[in-house]
Short mmCIF file of C-alpha atoms in Angstrom, two decimals:
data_model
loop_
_atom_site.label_atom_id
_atom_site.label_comp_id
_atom_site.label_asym_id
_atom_site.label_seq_id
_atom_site.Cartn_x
_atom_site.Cartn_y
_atom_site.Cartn_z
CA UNK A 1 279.20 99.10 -45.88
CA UNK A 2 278.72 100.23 -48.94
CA UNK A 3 277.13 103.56 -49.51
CA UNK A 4 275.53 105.07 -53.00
CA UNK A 5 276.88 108.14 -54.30
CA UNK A 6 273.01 109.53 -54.87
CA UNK A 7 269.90 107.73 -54.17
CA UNK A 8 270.32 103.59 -54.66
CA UNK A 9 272.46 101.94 -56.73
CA UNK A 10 272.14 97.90 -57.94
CA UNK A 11 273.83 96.59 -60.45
CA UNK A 12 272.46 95.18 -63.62
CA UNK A 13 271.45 91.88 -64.98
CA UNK A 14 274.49 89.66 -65.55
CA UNK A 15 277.16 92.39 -64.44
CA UNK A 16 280.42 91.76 -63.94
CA UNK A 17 282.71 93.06 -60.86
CA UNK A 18 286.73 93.81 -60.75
CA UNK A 19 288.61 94.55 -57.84
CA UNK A 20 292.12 94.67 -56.96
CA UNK A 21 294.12 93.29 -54.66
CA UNK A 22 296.78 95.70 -52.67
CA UNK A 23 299.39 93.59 -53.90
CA UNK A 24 303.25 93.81 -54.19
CA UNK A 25 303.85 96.55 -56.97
CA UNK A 26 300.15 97.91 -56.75
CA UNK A 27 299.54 95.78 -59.56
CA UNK A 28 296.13 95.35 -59.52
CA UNK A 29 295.34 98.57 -58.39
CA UNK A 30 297.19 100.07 -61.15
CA UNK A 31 295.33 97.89 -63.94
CA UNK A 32 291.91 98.96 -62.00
CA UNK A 33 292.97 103.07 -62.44
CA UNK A 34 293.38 101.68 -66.44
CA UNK A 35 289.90 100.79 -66.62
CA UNK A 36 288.51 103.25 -64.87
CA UNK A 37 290.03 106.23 -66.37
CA UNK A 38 289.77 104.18 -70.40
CA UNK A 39 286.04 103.59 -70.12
CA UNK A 40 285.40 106.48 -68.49
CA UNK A 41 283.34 105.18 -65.92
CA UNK A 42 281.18 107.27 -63.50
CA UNK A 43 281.48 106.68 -59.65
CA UNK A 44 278.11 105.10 -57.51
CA UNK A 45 278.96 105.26 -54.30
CA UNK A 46 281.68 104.07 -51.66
CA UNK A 47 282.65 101.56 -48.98
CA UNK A 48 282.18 102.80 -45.37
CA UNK A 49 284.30 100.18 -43.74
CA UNK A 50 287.30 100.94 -40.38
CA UNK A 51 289.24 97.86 -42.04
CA UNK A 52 291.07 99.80 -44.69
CA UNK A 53 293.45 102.83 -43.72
CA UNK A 54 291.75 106.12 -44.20
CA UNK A 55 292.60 108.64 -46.76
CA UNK A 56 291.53 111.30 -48.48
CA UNK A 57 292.62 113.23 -52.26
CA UNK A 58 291.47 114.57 -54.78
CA UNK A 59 289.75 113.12 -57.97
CA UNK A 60 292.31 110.75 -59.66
CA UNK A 61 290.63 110.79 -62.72
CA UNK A 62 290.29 114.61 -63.55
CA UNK A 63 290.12 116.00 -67.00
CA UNK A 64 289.90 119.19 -65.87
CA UNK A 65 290.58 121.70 -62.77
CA UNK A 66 287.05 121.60 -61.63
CA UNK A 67 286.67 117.76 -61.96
CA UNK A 68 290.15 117.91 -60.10
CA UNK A 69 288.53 119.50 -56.62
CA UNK A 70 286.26 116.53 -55.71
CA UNK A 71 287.56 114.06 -53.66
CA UNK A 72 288.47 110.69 -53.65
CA UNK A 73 288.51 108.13 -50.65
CA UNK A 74 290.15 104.39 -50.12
CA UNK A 75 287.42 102.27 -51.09
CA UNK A 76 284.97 103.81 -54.27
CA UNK A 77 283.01 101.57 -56.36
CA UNK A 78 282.29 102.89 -60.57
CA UNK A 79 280.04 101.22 -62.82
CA UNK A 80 278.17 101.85 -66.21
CA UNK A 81 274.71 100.09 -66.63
CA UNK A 82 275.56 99.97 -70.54
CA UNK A 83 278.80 98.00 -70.37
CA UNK A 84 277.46 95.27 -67.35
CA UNK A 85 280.39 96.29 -65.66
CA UNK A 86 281.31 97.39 -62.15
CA UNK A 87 285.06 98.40 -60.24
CA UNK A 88 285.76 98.84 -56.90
CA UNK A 89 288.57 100.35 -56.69
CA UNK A 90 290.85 99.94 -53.58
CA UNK A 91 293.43 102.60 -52.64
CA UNK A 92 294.86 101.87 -48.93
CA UNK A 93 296.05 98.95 -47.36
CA UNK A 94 294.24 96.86 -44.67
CA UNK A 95 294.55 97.16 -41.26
CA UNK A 96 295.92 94.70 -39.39
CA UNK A 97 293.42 91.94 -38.17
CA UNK A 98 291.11 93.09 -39.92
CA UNK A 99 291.64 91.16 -43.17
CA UNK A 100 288.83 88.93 -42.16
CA UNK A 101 286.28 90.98 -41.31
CA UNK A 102 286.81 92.57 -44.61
CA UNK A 103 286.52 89.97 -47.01
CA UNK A 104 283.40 89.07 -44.94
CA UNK A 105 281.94 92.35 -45.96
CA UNK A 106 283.28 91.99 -49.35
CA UNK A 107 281.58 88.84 -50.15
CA UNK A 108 278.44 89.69 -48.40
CA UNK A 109 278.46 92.65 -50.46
CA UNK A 110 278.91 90.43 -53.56
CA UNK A 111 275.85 88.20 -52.79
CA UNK A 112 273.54 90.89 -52.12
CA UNK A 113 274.52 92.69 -55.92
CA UNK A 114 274.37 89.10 -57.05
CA UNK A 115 277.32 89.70 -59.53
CA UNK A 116 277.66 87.67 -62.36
CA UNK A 117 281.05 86.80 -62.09
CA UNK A 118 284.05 88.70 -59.47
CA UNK A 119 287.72 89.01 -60.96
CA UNK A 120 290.41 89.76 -58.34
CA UNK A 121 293.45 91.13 -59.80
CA UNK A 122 296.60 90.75 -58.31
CA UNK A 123 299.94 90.24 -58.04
CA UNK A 124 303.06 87.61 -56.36
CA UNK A 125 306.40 88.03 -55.83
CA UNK A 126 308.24 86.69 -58.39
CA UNK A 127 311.76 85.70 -55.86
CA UNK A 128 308.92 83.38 -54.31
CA UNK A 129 308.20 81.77 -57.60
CA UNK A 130 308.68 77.67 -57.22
CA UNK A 131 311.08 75.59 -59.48
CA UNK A 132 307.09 74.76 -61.74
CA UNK A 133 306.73 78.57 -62.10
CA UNK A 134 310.68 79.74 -63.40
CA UNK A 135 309.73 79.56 -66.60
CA UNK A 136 306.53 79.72 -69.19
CA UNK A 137 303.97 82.53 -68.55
CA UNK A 138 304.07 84.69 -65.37
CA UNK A 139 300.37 84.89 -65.42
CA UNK A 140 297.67 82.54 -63.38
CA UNK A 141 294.47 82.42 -62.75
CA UNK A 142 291.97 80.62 -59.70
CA UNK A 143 288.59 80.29 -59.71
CA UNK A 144 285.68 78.99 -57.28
CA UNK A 145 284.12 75.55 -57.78
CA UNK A 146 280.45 77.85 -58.67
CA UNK A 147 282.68 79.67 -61.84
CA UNK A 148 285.02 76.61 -62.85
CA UNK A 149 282.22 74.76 -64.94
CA UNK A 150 281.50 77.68 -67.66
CA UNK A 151 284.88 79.29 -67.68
CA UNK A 152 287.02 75.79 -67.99
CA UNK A 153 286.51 75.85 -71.84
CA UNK A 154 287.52 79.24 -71.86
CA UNK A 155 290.75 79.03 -70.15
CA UNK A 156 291.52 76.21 -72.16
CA UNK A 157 291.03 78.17 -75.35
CA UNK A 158 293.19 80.51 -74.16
CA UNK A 159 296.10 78.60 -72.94
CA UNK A 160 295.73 80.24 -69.57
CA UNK A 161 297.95 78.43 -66.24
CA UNK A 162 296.48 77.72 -63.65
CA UNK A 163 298.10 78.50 -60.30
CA UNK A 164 299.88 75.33 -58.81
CA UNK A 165 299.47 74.22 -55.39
CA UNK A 166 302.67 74.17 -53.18
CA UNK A 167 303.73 71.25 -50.72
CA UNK A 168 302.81 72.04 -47.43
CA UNK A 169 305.71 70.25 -46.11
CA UNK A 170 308.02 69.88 -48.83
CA UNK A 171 310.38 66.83 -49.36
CA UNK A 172 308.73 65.35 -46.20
CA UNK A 173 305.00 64.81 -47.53
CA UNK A 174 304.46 65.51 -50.70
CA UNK A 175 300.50 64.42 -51.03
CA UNK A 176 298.98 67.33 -49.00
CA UNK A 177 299.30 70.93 -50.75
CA UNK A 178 298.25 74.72 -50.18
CA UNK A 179 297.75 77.61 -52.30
CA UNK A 180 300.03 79.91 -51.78
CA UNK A 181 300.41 83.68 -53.13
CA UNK A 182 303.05 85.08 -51.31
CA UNK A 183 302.31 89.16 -51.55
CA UNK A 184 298.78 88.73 -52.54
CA UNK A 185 297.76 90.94 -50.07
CA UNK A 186 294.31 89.44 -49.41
CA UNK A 187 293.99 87.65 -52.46
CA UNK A 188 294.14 84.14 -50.71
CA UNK A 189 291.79 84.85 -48.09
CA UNK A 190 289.39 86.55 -50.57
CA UNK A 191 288.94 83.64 -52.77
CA UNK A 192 288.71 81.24 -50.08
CA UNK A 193 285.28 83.20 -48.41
CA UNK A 194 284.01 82.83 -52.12
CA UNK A 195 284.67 79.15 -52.26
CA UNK A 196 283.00 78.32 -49.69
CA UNK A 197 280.36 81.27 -50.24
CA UNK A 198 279.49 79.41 -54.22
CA UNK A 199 280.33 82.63 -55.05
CA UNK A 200 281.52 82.92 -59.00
CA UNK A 201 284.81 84.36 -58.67
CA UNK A 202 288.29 84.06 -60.52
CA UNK A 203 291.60 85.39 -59.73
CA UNK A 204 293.98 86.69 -62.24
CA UNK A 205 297.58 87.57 -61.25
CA UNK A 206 301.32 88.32 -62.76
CA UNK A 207 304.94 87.52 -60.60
CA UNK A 208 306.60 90.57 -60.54
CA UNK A 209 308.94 92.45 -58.26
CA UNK A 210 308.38 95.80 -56.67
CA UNK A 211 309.69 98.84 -58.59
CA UNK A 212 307.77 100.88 -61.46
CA UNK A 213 304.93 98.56 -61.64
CA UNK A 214 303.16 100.46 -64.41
CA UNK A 215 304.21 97.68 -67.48
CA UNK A 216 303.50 94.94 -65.30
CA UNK A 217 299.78 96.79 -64.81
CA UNK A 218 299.68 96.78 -68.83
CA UNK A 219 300.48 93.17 -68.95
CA UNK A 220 298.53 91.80 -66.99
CA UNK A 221 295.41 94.01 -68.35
CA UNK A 222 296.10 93.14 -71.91
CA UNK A 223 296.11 89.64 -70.29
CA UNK A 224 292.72 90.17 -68.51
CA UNK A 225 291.40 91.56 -71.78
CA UNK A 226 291.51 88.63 -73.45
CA UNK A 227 288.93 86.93 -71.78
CA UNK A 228 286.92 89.80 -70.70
CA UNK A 229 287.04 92.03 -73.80
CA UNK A 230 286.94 95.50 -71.87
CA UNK A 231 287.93 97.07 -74.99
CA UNK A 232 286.93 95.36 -78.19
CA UNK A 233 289.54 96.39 -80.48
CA UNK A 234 291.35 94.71 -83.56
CA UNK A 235 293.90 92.83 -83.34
CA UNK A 236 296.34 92.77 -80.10
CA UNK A 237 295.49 95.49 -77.27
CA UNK A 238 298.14 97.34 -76.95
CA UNK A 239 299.43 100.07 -74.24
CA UNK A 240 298.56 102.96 -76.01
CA UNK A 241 295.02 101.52 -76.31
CA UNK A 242 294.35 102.67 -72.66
CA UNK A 243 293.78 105.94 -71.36
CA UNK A 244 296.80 107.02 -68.38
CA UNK A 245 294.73 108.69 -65.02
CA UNK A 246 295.94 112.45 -64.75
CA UNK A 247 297.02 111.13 -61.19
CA UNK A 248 300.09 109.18 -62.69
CA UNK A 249 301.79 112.45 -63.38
CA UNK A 250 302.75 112.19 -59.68
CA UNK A 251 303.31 108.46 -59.40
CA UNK A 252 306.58 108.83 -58.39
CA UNK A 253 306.69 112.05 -56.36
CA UNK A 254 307.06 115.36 -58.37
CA UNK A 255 310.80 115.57 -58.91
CA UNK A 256 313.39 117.50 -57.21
CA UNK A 257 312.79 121.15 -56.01
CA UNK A 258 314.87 123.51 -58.41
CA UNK A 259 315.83 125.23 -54.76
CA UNK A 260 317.62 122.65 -54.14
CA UNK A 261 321.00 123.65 -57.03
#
């Protein structure tokens, strides 16, 4: 499945992976395009999978027109040696049915790099928030059984919510819940396999509503960064603090033909 960009690529001693989840509002994948294009990280090869929707562009990340001409597919993993730190970065939707067979790949993938720690980041509709999640933070976290022992001191430093579990028959039984992350995408699915896989993952997502996404993509990285200090900076990380992809110059189409008047 996954395929190195020249000669073999394994990630280094206690590296840590982030992926996104395609998400309502792109969230994820928005924050992931951050982190990418802000610590400039080199690409190491792609996923070779028929589960995603296939596509083809050119270089998101170009600082310049020859940089601009290589191409980009849906599934392309970056990583620096230096910084312990690897993205996959995920740029089409799934196909349908095929959810499962890709998060089997996915985790499979993740045993064999034998990643320190995974961080999914994604995103919820907020209209689907429950009466609990109205008001506080709109940011919550998950993680595996194999991660919760050295990260639970951590999250309670940081005041972080976890994400509640919903009645799976409301007002009629009460005892038995679910979790539930309704436009998660594959979120749910993803850190269920690494449950029961021990693998040590955590999910970080933000409520939000479909429309221009790119604050709630700053949010929810300066939330991320607190715990995973991507950019060591002083004081509060701020949006100007990350580096916009030449790619979001087009985000939103590329305006109205002048032909048009």
């Amino acid at each position: 499945m996954f395929v190195p960009a020249a000669g073999e690529w394994l990630p280094p001693a206690d590296c840590t992976l982030l992926l996104p989840a395609v998400s309502v509002g792109n969230v994820g994948q928005l924050a992931v395009d951050l982190i990418i294009s802000t610590l400039v990280l080199p690409k190491v090869g792609y996923f070779y999978t028929d589960c995603l929707v296939p596509m083809v562009g050119n270089n998101p990340y170009a600082t310049n027109e020859e940089h601009a001409k290589e191409l980009c597919t849906n599934a392309e993993v970056y990583a620096s040696s230096d910084k312990k730190l690897a993205v996959l970065q995920i740029r089409s939707p799934l196909i349908k049915k095929k959810s499962r067979a890709f998060c089997q790949a996915l985790t499979s993938w993740m045993k064999t790099c034998a990643f320190s720690r995974v961080v999914l980041l994604s995103s919820s509709h907020a209209y689907q928030r429950d009466d609990r999640q109205l008001s506080g933070t709109p940011f919550r976290y998950l993680v595996t059984p194999a991660l919760q022992t050295s990260v639970a001191d951590t999250m309670k430093a940081l005041e972080w919510k976890e994400m509640e579990k919903l009645s799976l028959y409301p007002g009629i039984n009460d005892e038995e819940k679910k979790i539930s992350i309704p436009g998660g995408g594959l979120t749910k699915h993803l850190f269920e396999d690494c449950c029961s896989e021990s693998i040590h993952m955590a999910v970080v997502l933000k409520f939000c509503s479909e429309g221009d996404n790119i604050p709630d993509a700053f949010d929810l990285l300066a939330h991320v960064n607190r715990w995973l200090h991507l950019l060591d900076l002083p004081g509060e990380v701020g949006t100007t603090s990350w580096k916009i992809p030449s790619s979001w110059r087009l985000l939103f189409g590329s305006g109205l033909p002048s032909a048009l008047f």
